[in-house]
Amino acid sequence: MKHSDLKNLTVAIVGAGYAGAATAKALSLLGADVTVYEQATQIREVGAGIGLRPSTMGRFRQWGIFDAIATVSSPSDYFEILTATGEPIMKEGWPEIEAYGAKTHLIHRGDFIDALVGVLPEGMVQCGHKLESIEDKGDRSVLTFANGTVVEADLVVGADGIKSVVRQQLFSDAGPVFSGERAYRAVIDVADAHGLAVDDNLRMYLGHGTKVYVLPLRHRNQVSFDVTSLCPDSTWTPAVTKDELLAEVEGFDQRIVDITRDLDMDSVNVRAVYDIDPVDTWHSDSVALVGDAAHSMLHHQGQGANSAILDAGALGDALADADSVKDALAQYQLVRKPVTDELQRISRQGWREDEVNDVFPGQKPGSQQPQA
């Protein structure tokens, strides 16, 4: 699109998570008039650590915010997969390092959100705006929020996560799908990691029906500790005891057992794990989905946040190259949807058949598709 057209383009982004903040940065750099509407009264991200791949860091360099992210993260050379008791299975360098001239960076989710929002112009993010409805008028769309605010924009970007209102009202009314998994996540001090945090590289320990991820955050002298296990309980935020969590790591490396035994359960984030089925269409002529709203996926490939950033970059590229918003949104989906469809598919293949059969005899996890 011409610079003059982009400068006159009004963009309303719903959601100030990874996808929304990154999209705001990408589109504001084109000169568009961007506002982000976030339902929370303040920006706050819970959870643990993630890895930002070289392609993602490459986008940050393109946007001029590489240093803002690098300052609050640790560069990592490789990841390692081990048995439950610590015997090596494979060790592999992160892909794309040479192509993008950057390593994978390990970062806490909260630091990541703070850094992304921190590089946006003051006032661009408007908190306390919970979306109630969206009306697609073709070349423009109208948003109505619970606080009474009504916004009309040339382009609306739904970055409102796995329970996206934008997606469910315009593109698919299907809700989140239970994966048959539960994740327990905590951030602990390096001193409490019983010697497992020896460098800046991710390690995954594989047990029967349980995986343990140890992701160092040594720039903040901490470790992200994640236990993911097969589980038939679809309760979104279940109450779990220390003994129940210890049972999940029985037979693992003693250091993992010791870390688990030392955890303060009040600091452990416990969630049933959900994703969504692939959505056939992500866009209309004036509305597009990005991030989890478009393609929420399981965390086994570590690609959720990375996909959100690459969505933002691809949307920005499409708007810069196409003749109209309509053409740009079609091009954006053409570029990104095949990639994320495949990542969603692969992420659902995180368990061996015998493991699944032990927990879900006679059926596949998620086959009943309960909604949270």
XYZ file of C-alpha atoms in Angstrom:
372
model
C 0.000 0.000 0.000
C 1.118 3.558 -0.599
C 2.655 5.394 2.334
C -0.193 7.916 2.258
C -2.761 5.101 2.454
C -0.949 3.448 5.347
C -0.674 6.753 7.187
C -4.439 7.180 6.982
C -5.153 3.567 8.005
C -6.857 3.215 11.393
C -6.061 -0.081 13.109
C -7.762 -1.477 16.220
C -5.980 -4.428 17.806
C -7.913 -6.517 20.329
C -5.529 -7.905 22.959
C -2.150 -6.745 24.265
C -0.411 -10.115 24.599
C 2.537 -11.224 22.456
C 0.543 -11.167 19.241
C -1.185 -7.863 19.864
C 1.878 -5.964 21.061
C 4.053 -7.307 18.250
C 1.413 -6.487 15.636
C 1.105 -2.987 17.058
C 4.847 -2.499 16.678
C 4.955 -3.862 13.143
C 1.996 -1.821 11.876
C 2.926 1.388 13.677
C 6.315 1.262 11.935
C 4.411 1.408 8.632
C 2.857 4.692 9.769
C -0.630 3.349 10.532
C -2.758 4.853 13.312
C -2.754 1.946 15.784
C -4.602 1.487 19.068
C -4.492 -1.678 21.186
C -7.498 -2.545 23.359
C -6.755 -4.844 26.312
C -9.460 -6.234 28.598
C -7.230 -6.405 31.702
C -6.903 -3.295 33.826
C -3.128 -3.687 33.762
C -0.680 -5.678 31.624
C 0.447 -8.718 33.559
C 1.694 -12.047 32.214
C 1.840 -15.139 34.401
C 3.638 -18.351 33.575
C 7.247 -19.241 33.108
C 9.961 -19.270 30.457
C 9.883 -19.522 26.664
C 12.434 -19.626 23.869
C 12.451 -16.964 21.147
C 13.818 -18.547 17.979
C 16.366 -16.887 15.658
C 13.668 -15.982 13.090
C 11.748 -14.198 15.834
C 14.852 -12.350 16.997
C 15.431 -11.434 13.350
C 12.068 -9.692 13.287
C 12.992 -7.785 16.433
C 16.195 -6.630 14.762
C 14.177 -5.496 11.725
C 11.838 -3.523 13.999
C 14.750 -1.955 15.896
C 13.892 -3.585 19.238
C 16.443 -6.422 19.363
C 18.354 -4.891 22.260
C 15.179 -4.385 24.310
C 14.522 -8.130 24.140
C 18.139 -9.261 24.418
C 18.634 -7.252 27.613
C 16.050 -9.356 29.481
C 16.911 -12.762 28.004
C 19.747 -15.282 27.723
C 21.130 -16.493 24.369
C 21.015 -20.278 23.981
C 23.023 -22.501 21.625
C 21.173 -25.816 21.754
C 18.485 -27.966 23.322
C 18.871 -31.447 24.755
C 16.435 -34.351 25.207
C 17.142 -36.909 27.912
C 15.481 -39.886 29.525
C 13.682 -39.399 32.821
C 16.837 -40.436 34.658
C 19.143 -38.196 32.633
C 20.621 -40.420 29.918
C 21.127 -38.439 26.668
C 18.745 -39.084 23.775
C 19.670 -36.209 21.477
C 21.410 -32.854 21.502
C 20.861 -30.399 18.683
C 21.695 -26.800 17.916
C 18.780 -24.430 17.514
C 17.854 -24.182 13.821
C 18.090 -20.897 11.869
C 20.986 -19.420 13.876
C 23.174 -18.847 10.812
C 20.288 -17.695 8.607
C 19.174 -14.944 11.006
C 22.417 -14.079 12.739
C 20.912 -14.561 16.184
C 20.631 -17.321 18.731
C 17.488 -18.544 20.428
C 16.873 -16.340 23.470
C 15.349 -17.736 26.664
C 13.063 -15.279 28.403
C 10.411 -15.076 31.108
C 6.931 -14.469 29.719
C 6.401 -11.467 31.963
C 9.678 -9.853 30.900
C 8.778 -10.502 27.262
C 5.413 -8.757 27.510
C 6.917 -5.864 29.456
C 9.617 -5.428 26.812
C 7.159 -5.553 23.900
C 4.692 -3.138 25.464
C 7.587 -0.931 26.553
C 8.632 -0.227 22.954
C 5.154 0.980 21.966
C 4.332 4.688 22.022
C 2.741 5.914 25.229
C -1.027 5.722 25.104
C -1.181 3.175 22.276
C -2.380 0.455 24.685
C -5.776 1.118 26.266
C -6.505 -1.184 29.220
C -9.925 -2.004 30.682
C -11.530 -2.652 27.290
C -13.269 -6.034 27.194
C -14.678 -6.759 23.752
C -18.385 -7.619 23.673
C -19.114 -7.634 19.955
C -17.682 -6.965 16.520
C -19.643 -5.955 13.425
C -17.914 -6.491 10.098
C -19.148 -3.858 7.628
C -16.920 -4.954 4.759
C -14.308 -2.246 4.336
C -14.563 -1.243 8.015
C -15.534 -2.878 11.296
C -17.112 -1.685 14.533
C -16.070 -2.853 17.992
C -18.257 -2.516 21.065
C -16.645 -2.878 24.491
C -18.174 -3.683 27.869
C -17.298 -0.214 29.202
C -19.483 1.387 26.531
C -16.700 2.399 24.169
C -17.510 1.977 20.466
C -14.636 1.996 17.961
C -14.708 1.950 14.166
C -11.552 1.029 12.275
C -10.312 0.294 8.757
C -8.574 -2.822 10.049
C -9.334 -4.872 13.154
C -6.773 -7.413 14.335
C -8.052 -10.120 16.664
C -5.157 -10.908 18.987
C -7.434 -11.971 21.826
C -6.106 -15.444 22.461
C -7.446 -18.967 22.592
C -10.948 -17.808 23.641
C -10.992 -15.073 20.994
C -14.261 -13.164 20.744
C -13.271 -11.971 17.267
C -12.740 -15.536 16.047
C -15.870 -16.954 17.612
C -18.155 -14.164 16.351
C -16.814 -13.921 12.802
C -14.877 -17.017 11.780
C -15.532 -20.094 13.924
C -17.774 -20.710 16.913
C -15.785 -23.809 17.921
C -14.271 -23.486 21.381
C -10.923 -24.631 22.787
C -10.134 -28.351 22.637
C -8.799 -30.205 25.679
C -5.524 -31.951 24.852
C -5.630 -34.536 27.626
C -2.685 -32.866 29.333
C -1.953 -30.842 32.423
C 0.962 -28.439 32.870
C 2.574 -27.416 36.164
C 4.848 -24.376 35.816
C 7.050 -22.596 38.323
C 9.998 -20.229 38.312
C 12.640 -21.000 40.926
C 15.996 -19.562 41.910
C 19.098 -21.141 40.382
C 20.183 -22.028 43.923
C 17.065 -24.199 44.251
C 17.656 -26.079 40.970
C 19.889 -28.734 42.579
C 22.610 -28.251 39.980
C 20.421 -28.657 36.858
C 21.020 -25.088 35.613
C 24.594 -25.404 34.371
C 24.363 -23.264 31.223
C 21.845 -21.394 29.048
C 20.365 -24.357 27.190
C 16.962 -26.034 27.376
C 16.710 -29.631 28.572
C 13.669 -31.877 28.313
C 13.388 -35.106 30.325
C 11.042 -37.785 28.986
C 9.223 -40.176 31.303
C 6.207 -42.366 30.664
C 3.311 -39.964 30.205
C 5.289 -37.087 31.730
C 7.766 -34.540 30.362
C 9.884 -32.164 32.404
C 11.288 -28.984 30.829
C 14.182 -27.202 32.536
C 14.720 -23.793 30.952
C 17.435 -21.611 32.502
C 16.807 -17.889 32.941
C 20.280 -17.134 34.224
C 20.067 -13.445 33.305
C 17.596 -13.198 36.221
C 19.314 -15.974 38.241
C 16.290 -18.241 37.895
C 15.076 -21.412 36.202
C 11.738 -22.117 34.544
C 10.541 -25.560 35.648
C 7.677 -27.191 33.729
C 6.088 -30.601 34.310
C 3.592 -31.669 31.632
C 1.693 -34.937 31.979
C -1.180 -36.794 30.386
C -4.322 -36.320 32.471
C -8.060 -36.903 31.838
C -9.223 -33.976 34.020
C -10.219 -31.046 31.774
C -10.702 -28.553 34.629
C -9.087 -25.351 33.386
C -7.399 -24.449 36.711
C -7.454 -27.544 38.938
C -6.470 -27.623 42.605
C -3.455 -29.907 42.986
C -1.545 -31.118 46.045
C 2.213 -31.504 46.414
C 1.815 -35.279 46.612
C -0.074 -35.345 43.321
C 2.689 -33.384 41.633
C 5.381 -35.588 43.152
C 3.595 -38.628 41.729
C 4.052 -37.159 38.240
C 7.862 -37.138 38.576
C 8.243 -40.488 40.316
C 11.219 -42.312 38.822
C 12.802 -39.143 37.386
C 16.326 -37.895 38.066
C 16.558 -37.350 41.808
C 17.348 -33.677 41.260
C 13.995 -33.236 39.506
C 12.239 -34.987 42.362
C 14.061 -32.753 44.854
C 13.098 -29.594 42.961
C 9.465 -30.717 42.954
C 9.529 -31.560 46.663
C 10.886 -28.077 47.463
C 8.257 -26.177 45.450
C 5.882 -23.780 47.141
C 2.584 -24.918 45.636
C 1.190 -21.386 45.910
C 3.770 -20.354 43.299
C 2.996 -23.210 40.886
C 0.775 -22.318 37.940
C -1.421 -25.368 37.176
C -3.472 -25.506 33.982
C -5.231 -28.045 31.839
C -3.736 -27.713 28.367
C -5.971 -26.647 25.489
C -5.523 -25.734 21.847
C -7.952 -25.132 18.961
C -8.663 -26.988 15.754
C -7.344 -25.273 12.616
C -9.581 -22.402 11.518
C -10.446 -22.425 7.811
C -10.432 -18.650 7.364
C -8.522 -16.057 9.370
C -9.716 -12.892 7.670
C -12.466 -10.909 6.021
C -11.892 -7.705 4.028
C -11.189 -5.676 7.174
C -10.561 -8.160 10.016
C -7.688 -10.583 10.622
C -6.685 -13.006 13.371
C -3.151 -13.356 14.724
C -1.444 -15.554 17.309
C -3.486 -17.887 19.499
C -6.724 -16.393 18.200
C -5.862 -17.857 14.795
C -3.952 -21.018 15.678
C -3.526 -21.759 19.370
C -1.256 -24.800 19.615
C 0.192 -27.104 22.242
C 3.528 -26.134 23.746
C 5.579 -29.221 22.825
C 7.279 -27.475 19.890
C 7.757 -24.198 21.765
C 6.253 -22.299 18.843
C 3.236 -20.437 20.250
C 4.890 -17.094 20.992
C 7.223 -17.400 18.013
C 4.290 -17.958 15.666
C 2.560 -14.875 17.059
C 5.587 -12.688 16.331
C 5.994 -14.100 12.831
C 2.273 -13.483 12.197
C 2.787 -9.840 13.101
C 5.760 -9.559 10.776
C 3.942 -11.247 7.894
C 0.890 -9.007 8.334
C 3.112 -5.940 8.245
C 4.893 -7.192 5.113
C 1.579 -7.889 3.381
C 0.175 -4.430 4.125
C 3.360 -2.809 2.826
C 3.333 -4.853 -0.399
C -0.356 -5.179 -1.343
C -2.566 -2.624 -3.070
C -5.328 -2.765 -0.457
C -6.161 -4.038 3.011
C -8.338 -6.740 1.442
C -5.485 -8.034 -0.717
C -3.023 -7.777 2.172
C -5.129 -9.929 4.483
C -5.506 -12.608 1.825
C -1.744 -12.595 1.263
C -1.063 -12.749 4.999
C -3.177 -15.881 5.418
C -1.623 -17.464 2.318
C 1.847 -17.047 3.826
C 1.197 -17.989 7.427
C -1.668 -20.501 7.597
C 0.140 -23.483 5.998
C 2.999 -23.030 8.460
C 0.849 -22.848 11.571
C -1.480 -25.635 10.420
C 1.548 -27.912 10.301
C 2.831 -26.742 13.682
C -0.587 -27.405 15.212
C -0.571 -30.894 13.715
C 2.943 -31.723 14.919
C 2.288 -30.312 18.381
C -0.578 -32.763 18.836
C 1.816 -35.676 18.294
C 3.690 -35.181 21.547
C 3.048 -38.595 23.093
C 3.654 -42.251 22.253
C 0.616 -44.427 21.609
C 1.263 -46.625 24.653
C 1.400 -43.573 26.918
C -1.928 -42.294 25.604
C -3.583 -45.703 25.856
C -2.626 -45.998 29.521
C -4.473 -42.765 30.381
C -7.206 -42.810 27.716
C -8.051 -46.467 27.036
C -10.223 -46.771 23.958
C -10.240 -43.086 22.991
C -7.946 -40.260 21.995
C -7.449 -37.300 24.334
C -9.497 -34.333 23.194
C -11.902 -36.510 21.187
C -14.887 -35.146 23.140
C -13.599 -31.585 22.656
C -14.833 -30.191 25.973
C -14.761 -26.402 26.159
C -13.275 -24.572 29.090
